[in-house]
Amino acid sequence: MTTTDVLIIGAGPAGSVCASLLKQKGKDCLLVDHATFPRDKICGGGLTPKSWRQLNELLPGFQYEYHPVKHIRLYIDGEAACEFDSEQELRIVKRRDFDHLLLQHYQKQGGQFRKDAPASIEEQADGSIVVTMKSGEQVKCRYLVGADGSNSFVRHYLTGGKEHGILAMEQYLDKGVFDHQDDIVVELSRQYDTGGYFFRFPNSEKDVVGYGDVSTTPERFSQVLRNKGIAEAKFRGAYIYLSNDYPLNDHIILIGDAGGFANRVTCEGLYDAFETARHAVSAIVDERPFRETNQPIFKKMKKEERLFGFFFSPFSLWLMKTVARCSPRLIKFCFDAKMKRESFFNRSGSTR
């Protein structure tokens, strides 16, 4: 049996950043993922200004390649609503390379990583947790961190598999299929179900197009692509949890997508992945409940849940379309404010 202070399941951005921060604090941890890195991860890969500033703060000196984009095009009900240049660049990363670099950053600090996956979780009478891996190895830890994304094994252990969220579908798109190939395109429509959106994120070699709503299916995604004249290719889906309604455990912590920490309105996930990783480290190092250290994010998620229904309502889309046509500067102002900070009421990108 292997013994460690912290076992982290999932080596994506949330897990790797959490592991790096724990190493900085001198905590013994083991990072586990079933994938062989670098592994393909289809994703818009957009780092908003608040996200890349946050990453600079958490991992000073961390270097990565990105495609800078500033021009945004907003469509509502199939019609162009407005376009503008954002105040600061959005950095579009290739998740295959970006995630691998985050993992390597942790390993260069002497961090332990293994290719494996959990098969069972057992809480012991002494407060420790024993995780049996598919390889047969057992790992005993004081803290178990679930950072294993949209099909989180750790989350299913806590919830019993009762989930609520959106299935997001995405595929790669060759450059040159559309005009304005270096613009971010976002479309909202009353023809989509609640929470419905379509996007195109440009990268240096290929673009990513995606769609999601509360009743997304592969067939529905195919129909959206056909309606837009996009040839269907290999596409993938990821479940975005839209709930934090699971039993909170002081020694079993969920972060990033595994914990349902994606923006309820925009589905942006990297900012909350980094922030919940930071809060998990505070809980472990200071021996405080995660419900306390992560309280700002829990509160933010509740506010976003209330905003979700209104934002995607027919009235809201009509209002946004009207404002975009009459005062595109107001849309740009709101966009820039949200990209720079998580709340309109604080000046920094942090929710602390």
Tab-separated table of C-alpha atoms in Angstrom:
chain	number	residue	atom	x	y	z
A	1	MET	CA	0.000	0.000	0.000
A	2	THR	CA	1.217	3.472	-0.956
A	3	THR	CA	0.733	6.225	1.626
A	4	THR	CA	0.510	9.931	0.825
A	5	ASP	CA	-0.947	13.058	2.402
A	6	VAL	CA	-2.996	13.950	-0.684
A	7	LEU	CA	-4.179	11.833	-3.599
A	8	ILE	CA	-5.416	13.824	-6.610
A	9	ILE	CA	-7.457	12.045	-9.257
A	10	GLY	CA	-7.261	13.848	-12.596
A	11	ALA	CA	-4.264	15.682	-14.100
A	12	GLY	CA	-6.111	18.372	-16.058
A	13	PRO	CA	-5.692	22.066	-15.215
A	14	ALA	CA	-7.441	21.835	-11.820
A	15	GLY	CA	-5.547	18.732	-10.686
A	16	SER	CA	-2.112	19.762	-11.961
A	17	VAL	CA	-2.352	23.288	-10.544
A	18	CYS	CA	-3.542	21.911	-7.204
A	19	ALA	CA	-0.644	19.448	-7.151
A	20	SER	CA	1.914	22.172	-8.008
A	21	LEU	CA	0.595	24.447	-5.246
A	22	LEU	CA	0.748	21.597	-2.727
A	23	LYS	CA	4.377	20.927	-3.697
A	24	GLN	CA	5.128	24.628	-3.165
A	25	LYS	CA	3.717	24.236	0.357
A	26	GLY	CA	5.818	21.130	1.022
A	27	LYS	CA	2.869	18.737	1.065
A	28	ASP	CA	3.321	15.132	-0.040
A	29	CYS	CA	0.917	14.344	-2.866
A	30	LEU	CA	0.342	11.842	-5.648
A	31	LEU	CA	-1.319	12.810	-8.940
A	32	VAL	CA	-3.104	10.085	-10.921
A	33	ASP	CA	-4.760	10.109	-14.353
A	34	HIS	CA	-5.929	7.310	-16.639
A	35	ALA	CA	-4.627	9.096	-19.770
A	36	THR	CA	-1.185	9.105	-21.331
A	37	PHE	CA	-0.001	12.710	-21.710
A	38	PRO	CA	0.027	14.575	-23.975
A	39	ARG	CA	-3.559	13.556	-24.600
A	40	ASP	CA	-6.078	15.167	-26.904
A	41	LYS	CA	-8.665	17.326	-25.158
A	42	ILE	CA	-11.060	19.039	-27.499
A	43	CYS	CA	-12.074	22.313	-25.888
A	44	GLY	CA	-12.514	25.946	-26.824
A	45	GLY	CA	-9.416	26.508	-24.719
A	46	GLY	CA	-10.104	30.166	-24.031
A	47	LEU	CA	-8.113	31.794	-21.232
A	48	THR	CA	-9.876	35.046	-20.334
A	49	PRO	CA	-7.770	37.932	-19.001
A	50	LYS	CA	-8.797	37.159	-15.412
A	51	SER	CA	-7.796	33.506	-15.977
A	52	TRP	CA	-4.348	34.100	-17.437
A	53	ARG	CA	-3.579	36.767	-14.816
A	54	GLN	CA	-4.632	34.295	-12.150
A	55	LEU	CA	-2.404	31.589	-13.622
A	56	ASN	CA	0.542	34.014	-13.643
A	57	GLU	CA	-0.076	34.632	-9.947
A	58	LEU	CA	-0.389	30.961	-8.994
A	59	LEU	CA	2.496	29.618	-11.114
A	60	PRO	CA	4.944	32.498	-11.673
A	61	GLY	CA	7.129	31.950	-14.705
A	62	PHE	CA	4.930	29.245	-16.234
A	63	GLN	CA	5.295	29.489	-20.026
A	64	TYR	CA	2.831	28.231	-22.625
A	65	GLU	CA	1.929	28.879	-26.249
A	66	TYR	CA	-1.332	30.594	-27.091
A	67	HIS	CA	-3.157	32.303	-29.941
A	68	PRO	CA	-4.169	35.870	-28.955
A	69	VAL	CA	-7.642	36.953	-30.072
A	70	LYS	CA	-9.455	40.230	-29.486
A	71	HIS	CA	-12.265	40.469	-32.040
A	72	ILE	CA	-15.650	39.161	-30.877
A	73	ARG	CA	-18.751	38.620	-33.013
A	74	LEU	CA	-22.124	38.155	-31.316
A	75	TYR	CA	-25.081	36.630	-33.145
A	76	ILE	CA	-28.610	36.386	-31.745
A	77	ASP	CA	-31.324	34.328	-33.458
A	78	GLY	CA	-29.092	33.840	-36.490
A	79	GLU	CA	-28.526	37.549	-37.080
A	80	ALA	CA	-25.377	39.578	-36.454
A	81	ALA	CA	-26.008	41.627	-33.312
A	82	CYS	CA	-22.674	43.383	-32.824
A	83	GLU	CA	-18.913	43.012	-33.062
A	84	PHE	CA	-16.108	44.650	-31.133
A	85	ASP	CA	-12.505	44.342	-29.982
A	86	SER	CA	-12.060	43.301	-26.373
A	87	GLU	CA	-9.897	45.526	-24.197
A	88	GLN	CA	-7.469	42.708	-23.434
A	89	GLU	CA	-6.618	39.608	-25.425
A	90	LEU	CA	-8.199	36.234	-24.893
A	91	ARG	CA	-5.556	33.533	-25.098
A	92	ILE	CA	-6.679	30.471	-27.051
A	93	VAL	CA	-4.600	27.441	-26.078
A	94	LYS	CA	-4.357	23.930	-27.472
A	95	ARG	CA	-5.505	21.893	-24.524
A	96	ARG	CA	-3.385	18.914	-25.567
A	97	ASP	CA	-0.212	20.990	-25.130
A	98	PHE	CA	-1.412	23.297	-22.345
A	99	ASP	CA	-2.483	20.473	-20.018
A	100	HIS	CA	0.734	18.558	-20.662
A	101	LEU	CA	2.840	21.610	-19.769
A	102	LEU	CA	0.927	22.040	-16.486
A	103	LEU	CA	1.601	18.394	-15.621
A	104	GLN	CA	5.291	18.751	-16.528
A	105	HIS	CA	5.518	21.871	-14.353
A	106	TYR	CA	4.387	19.775	-11.386
A	107	GLN	CA	6.740	16.911	-12.232
A	108	LYS	CA	9.722	19.262	-12.535
A	109	GLN	CA	9.125	20.181	-8.891
A	110	GLY	CA	9.626	16.530	-8.007
A	111	GLY	CA	5.926	15.701	-8.033
A	112	GLN	CA	4.795	12.083	-8.349
A	113	PHE	CA	2.501	11.121	-11.235
A	114	ARG	CA	1.092	7.727	-12.180
A	115	LYS	CA	-1.032	6.485	-15.051
A	116	ASP	CA	-3.903	4.711	-13.317
A	117	ALA	CA	-7.557	5.113	-12.422
A	118	PRO	CA	-9.613	4.531	-9.261
A	119	ALA	CA	-11.765	1.409	-8.923
A	120	SER	CA	-13.107	1.913	-5.396
A	121	ILE	CA	-13.020	4.369	-2.489
A	122	GLU	CA	-13.241	3.330	1.149
A	123	GLU	CA	-13.308	5.685	4.124
A	124	GLN	CA	-11.558	4.250	7.184
A	125	ALA	CA	-12.513	4.517	10.864
A	126	ASP	CA	-9.335	6.535	11.593
A	127	GLY	CA	-10.361	9.213	9.101
A	128	SER	CA	-8.015	8.081	6.340
A	129	ILE	CA	-9.165	7.107	2.856
A	130	VAL	CA	-8.069	4.056	0.904
A	131	VAL	CA	-8.423	4.161	-2.882
A	132	THR	CA	-7.991	0.920	-4.787
A	133	MET	CA	-6.737	1.494	-8.309
A	134	LYS	CA	-7.591	-0.489	-11.413
A	135	SER	CA	-3.977	-1.680	-11.426
A	136	GLY	CA	-4.612	-3.315	-8.045
A	137	GLU	CA	-2.457	-0.827	-6.120
A	138	GLN	CA	-3.985	0.680	-2.987
A	139	VAL	CA	-3.288	4.270	-1.957
A	140	LYS	CA	-3.935	5.470	1.594
A	141	CYS	CA	-4.327	9.229	2.005
A	142	ARG	CA	-5.580	11.892	4.409
A	143	TYR	CA	-7.173	13.925	1.618
A	144	LEU	CA	-8.686	12.758	-1.640
A	145	VAL	CA	-9.119	15.448	-4.316
A	146	GLY	CA	-11.411	14.742	-7.247
A	147	ALA	CA	-10.260	16.710	-10.289
A	148	ASP	CA	-11.377	14.098	-12.788
A	149	GLY	CA	-13.690	16.244	-14.860
A	150	SER	CA	-17.023	15.585	-16.448
A	151	ASN	CA	-17.286	11.882	-15.591
A	152	SER	CA	-15.773	12.181	-12.142
A	153	PHE	CA	-15.417	8.878	-10.301
A	154	VAL	CA	-14.940	10.763	-7.030
A	155	ARG	CA	-18.084	12.842	-7.586
A	156	HIS	CA	-20.122	9.724	-8.322
A	157	TYR	CA	-18.896	8.277	-5.013
A	158	LEU	CA	-20.316	11.315	-3.177
A	159	THR	CA	-23.529	11.741	-5.169
A	160	GLY	CA	-24.534	8.232	-6.097
A	161	GLY	CA	-24.664	9.316	-9.745
A	162	LYS	CA	-27.520	11.832	-9.527
A	163	GLU	CA	-26.438	14.710	-11.725
A	164	HIS	CA	-27.741	17.899	-13.327
A	165	GLY	CA	-26.019	19.740	-16.141
A	166	ILE	CA	-25.432	20.322	-19.840
A	167	LEU	CA	-23.897	18.029	-22.439
A	168	ALA	CA	-21.488	20.158	-24.481
A	169	MET	CA	-20.535	18.870	-27.942
A	170	GLU	CA	-17.463	20.055	-29.852
A	171	GLN	CA	-15.447	19.265	-32.961
A	172	TYR	CA	-12.383	20.603	-34.767
A	173	LEU	CA	-12.824	22.705	-37.873
A	174	ASP	CA	-10.230	23.369	-40.581
A	175	LYS	CA	-9.111	26.951	-41.000
A	176	GLY	CA	-10.653	28.874	-43.865
A	177	VAL	CA	-14.122	27.335	-43.692
A	178	PHE	CA	-15.594	30.679	-42.628
A	179	ASP	CA	-14.703	34.307	-43.205
A	180	HIS	CA	-13.243	36.290	-40.317
A	181	GLN	CA	-11.346	33.180	-39.292
A	182	ASP	CA	-9.476	34.933	-36.459
A	183	ASP	CA	-12.621	36.072	-34.638
A	184	ILE	CA	-14.409	34.481	-31.694
A	185	VAL	CA	-18.020	33.837	-32.662
A	186	VAL	CA	-20.805	33.369	-30.115
A	187	GLU	CA	-24.434	32.753	-31.023
A	188	LEU	CA	-27.486	32.702	-28.764
A	189	SER	CA	-30.919	31.804	-30.080
A	190	ARG	CA	-34.494	31.236	-28.994
A	191	GLN	CA	-34.424	28.195	-31.273
A	192	TYR	CA	-32.028	26.528	-28.860
A	193	ASP	CA	-33.266	24.950	-25.668
A	194	THR	CA	-32.614	26.627	-22.289
A	195	GLY	CA	-28.919	27.388	-21.869
A	196	GLY	CA	-28.362	27.018	-25.602
A	197	TYR	CA	-25.272	28.491	-27.247
A	198	PHE	CA	-23.033	27.952	-30.274
A	199	PHE	CA	-19.417	29.110	-30.475
A	200	ARG	CA	-16.347	29.117	-32.669
A	201	PHE	CA	-12.932	29.631	-31.078
A	202	PRO	CA	-10.012	30.174	-33.479
A	203	ASN	CA	-6.630	28.625	-32.868
A	204	SER	CA	-3.415	28.831	-34.851
A	205	GLU	CA	-3.987	25.597	-36.817
A	206	LYS	CA	-7.607	24.521	-36.314
A	207	ASP	CA	-10.722	26.070	-34.878
A	208	VAL	CA	-13.131	24.522	-32.395
A	209	VAL	CA	-16.890	24.755	-32.851
A	210	GLY	CA	-19.226	23.756	-30.059
A	211	TYR	CA	-22.832	23.645	-28.992
A	212	GLY	CA	-24.735	22.930	-25.803
A	213	ASP	CA	-28.130	23.271	-24.142
A	214	VAL	CA	-30.053	21.478	-21.395
A	215	SER	CA	-31.233	18.762	-23.818
A	216	THR	CA	-28.207	18.387	-26.099
A	217	THR	CA	-27.790	15.109	-27.974
A	218	PRO	CA	-25.313	14.098	-30.684
A	219	GLU	CA	-28.204	14.198	-33.162
A	220	ARG	CA	-29.069	17.759	-32.164
A	221	PHE	CA	-25.435	18.814	-32.512
A	222	SER	CA	-25.330	17.275	-36.000
A	223	GLN	CA	-28.441	19.245	-36.951
A	224	VAL	CA	-26.918	22.519	-35.725
A	225	LEU	CA	-23.793	21.835	-37.790
A	226	ARG	CA	-25.851	21.074	-40.896
A	227	ASN	CA	-27.864	24.262	-40.441
A	228	LYS	CA	-24.618	26.226	-40.445
A	229	GLY	CA	-23.155	24.410	-43.429
A	230	ILE	CA	-20.434	22.744	-41.379
A	231	ALA	CA	-19.306	19.300	-42.479
A	232	GLU	CA	-19.658	16.852	-39.628
A	233	ALA	CA	-16.398	15.281	-38.454
A	234	LYS	CA	-15.350	13.387	-35.355
A	235	PHE	CA	-16.946	15.154	-32.414
A	236	ARG	CA	-16.872	14.650	-28.677
A	237	GLY	CA	-19.072	15.474	-25.751
A	238	ALA	CA	-18.370	16.495	-22.174
A	239	TYR	CA	-20.891	16.779	-19.376
A	240	ILE	CA	-20.792	20.141	-17.597
A	241	TYR	CA	-22.221	19.791	-14.108
A	242	LEU	CA	-24.469	22.685	-13.158
A	243	SER	CA	-24.925	21.824	-9.501
A	244	ASN	CA	-22.923	21.744	-6.287
A	245	ASP	CA	-25.693	19.855	-4.475
A	246	TYR	CA	-23.619	16.965	-3.150
A	247	PRO	CA	-22.585	16.046	0.395
A	248	LEU	CA	-19.514	18.061	1.379
A	249	ASN	CA	-16.776	16.015	3.007
A	250	ASP	CA	-13.867	17.644	4.861
A	251	HIS	CA	-11.408	15.087	3.458
A	252	ILE	CA	-12.903	14.375	0.022
A	253	ILE	CA	-12.735	17.557	-2.067
A	254	LEU	CA	-14.057	18.181	-5.578
A	255	ILE	CA	-12.482	20.895	-7.720
A	256	GLY	CA	-12.862	22.165	-11.274
A	257	ASP	CA	-15.432	20.500	-13.513
A	258	ALA	CA	-15.679	17.519	-11.149
A	259	GLY	CA	-17.153	19.795	-8.506
A	260	GLY	CA	-19.531	21.525	-10.900
A	261	PHE	CA	-17.399	24.666	-10.848
A	262	ALA	CA	-18.008	26.066	-14.307
A	263	ASN	CA	-19.658	29.417	-14.866
A	264	ARG	CA	-23.386	28.731	-15.063
A	265	VAL	CA	-23.966	31.332	-17.788
A	266	THR	CA	-20.832	31.250	-19.950
A	267	CYS	CA	-19.700	27.646	-19.154
A	268	GLU	CA	-16.169	29.045	-18.686
A	269	GLY	CA	-14.281	26.520	-16.598
A	270	LEU	CA	-10.586	27.368	-16.382
A	271	TYR	CA	-10.938	30.319	-14.009
A	272	ASP	CA	-12.918	28.280	-11.477
A	273	ALA	CA	-10.607	25.299	-11.988
A	274	PHE	CA	-7.641	27.413	-10.877
A	275	GLU	CA	-9.544	29.122	-8.054
A	276	THR	CA	-10.996	25.930	-6.559
A	277	ALA	CA	-7.534	24.345	-6.773
A	278	ARG	CA	-6.204	27.276	-4.735
A	279	HIS	CA	-9.006	26.920	-2.196
A	280	ALA	CA	-8.442	23.154	-1.895
A	281	VAL	CA	-4.782	23.782	-1.066
A	282	SER	CA	-5.793	26.306	1.614
A	283	ALA	CA	-8.176	23.754	3.132
A	284	ILE	CA	-5.487	21.055	3.207
A	285	VAL	CA	-2.554	23.179	4.401
A	286	ASP	CA	-4.544	25.120	7.021
A	287	GLU	CA	-6.671	22.075	7.948
A	288	ARG	CA	-9.905	23.973	7.397
A	289	PRO	CA	-13.105	22.699	5.771
A	290	PHE	CA	-13.263	23.238	2.014
A	291	ARG	CA	-16.777	24.625	2.501
A	292	GLU	CA	-15.103	27.571	4.284
A	293	THR	CA	-12.077	28.175	2.064
A	294	ASN	CA	-14.198	27.841	-1.092
A	295	GLN	CA	-17.172	29.793	0.245
A	296	PRO	CA	-16.848	32.669	-2.286
A	297	ILE	CA	-17.135	30.217	-5.180
A	298	PHE	CA	-20.114	28.387	-3.660
A	299	LYS	CA	-21.892	31.739	-3.252
A	300	LYS	CA	-20.998	32.773	-6.801
A	301	MET	CA	-22.402	29.521	-8.182
A	302	LYS	CA	-25.720	30.075	-6.389
A	303	LYS	CA	-26.007	33.554	-7.905
A	304	GLU	CA	-25.208	32.177	-11.358
A	305	GLU	CA	-27.839	29.450	-10.980
A	306	ARG	CA	-30.467	32.140	-10.404
A	307	LEU	CA	-29.152	34.156	-13.356
A	308	PHE	CA	-29.036	31.145	-15.692
A	309	GLY	CA	-32.772	30.925	-16.379
A	310	PHE	CA	-33.167	34.654	-16.916
A	311	PHE	CA	-30.122	35.078	-19.159
A	312	PHE	CA	-31.355	32.472	-21.652
A	313	SER	CA	-35.022	33.514	-21.523
A	314	PRO	CA	-36.714	34.891	-24.681
A	315	PHE	CA	-37.084	38.286	-23.002
A	316	SER	CA	-33.387	38.449	-22.110
A	317	LEU	CA	-32.327	37.521	-25.648
A	318	TRP	CA	-34.677	40.151	-27.100
A	319	LEU	CA	-33.287	42.750	-24.673
A	320	MET	CA	-29.697	41.820	-25.473
A	321	LYS	CA	-30.395	41.990	-29.204
A	322	THR	CA	-31.970	45.439	-28.827
A	323	VAL	CA	-29.107	46.770	-26.703
A	324	ALA	CA	-26.497	45.293	-29.056
A	325	ARG	CA	-28.023	47.120	-32.003
A	326	CYS	CA	-28.638	50.424	-30.232
A	327	SER	CA	-25.600	50.558	-27.986
A	328	PRO	CA	-22.857	48.051	-28.893
A	329	ARG	CA	-20.489	49.963	-26.613
A	330	LEU	CA	-22.547	48.834	-23.632
A	331	ILE	CA	-22.164	45.179	-24.704
A	332	LYS	CA	-18.419	45.722	-25.071
A	333	PHE	CA	-18.227	47.373	-21.636
A	334	CYS	CA	-20.050	44.467	-19.954
A	335	PHE	CA	-17.913	41.915	-21.809
A	336	ASP	CA	-14.635	43.622	-20.868
A	337	ALA	CA	-15.729	43.974	-17.243
A	338	LYS	CA	-16.594	40.279	-16.990
A	339	MET	CA	-13.420	39.131	-18.735
A	340	LYS	CA	-11.216	41.187	-16.387
A	341	ARG	CA	-12.794	40.085	-13.120
A	342	GLU	CA	-15.191	37.451	-11.892
A	343	SER	CA	-17.434	39.968	-10.168
A	344	PHE	CA	-18.481	43.373	-11.470
A	345	PHE	CA	-17.937	44.684	-7.954
A	346	ASN	CA	-14.295	43.867	-7.267
A	347	ARG	CA	-11.291	45.264	-9.075
A	348	SER	CA	-9.090	42.202	-9.183
A	349	GLY	CA	-9.696	38.894	-10.893
A	350	SER	CA	-9.898	37.088	-7.573
A	351	THR	CA	-13.037	36.230	-5.635
A	352	ARG	CA	-11.134	36.185	-2.374
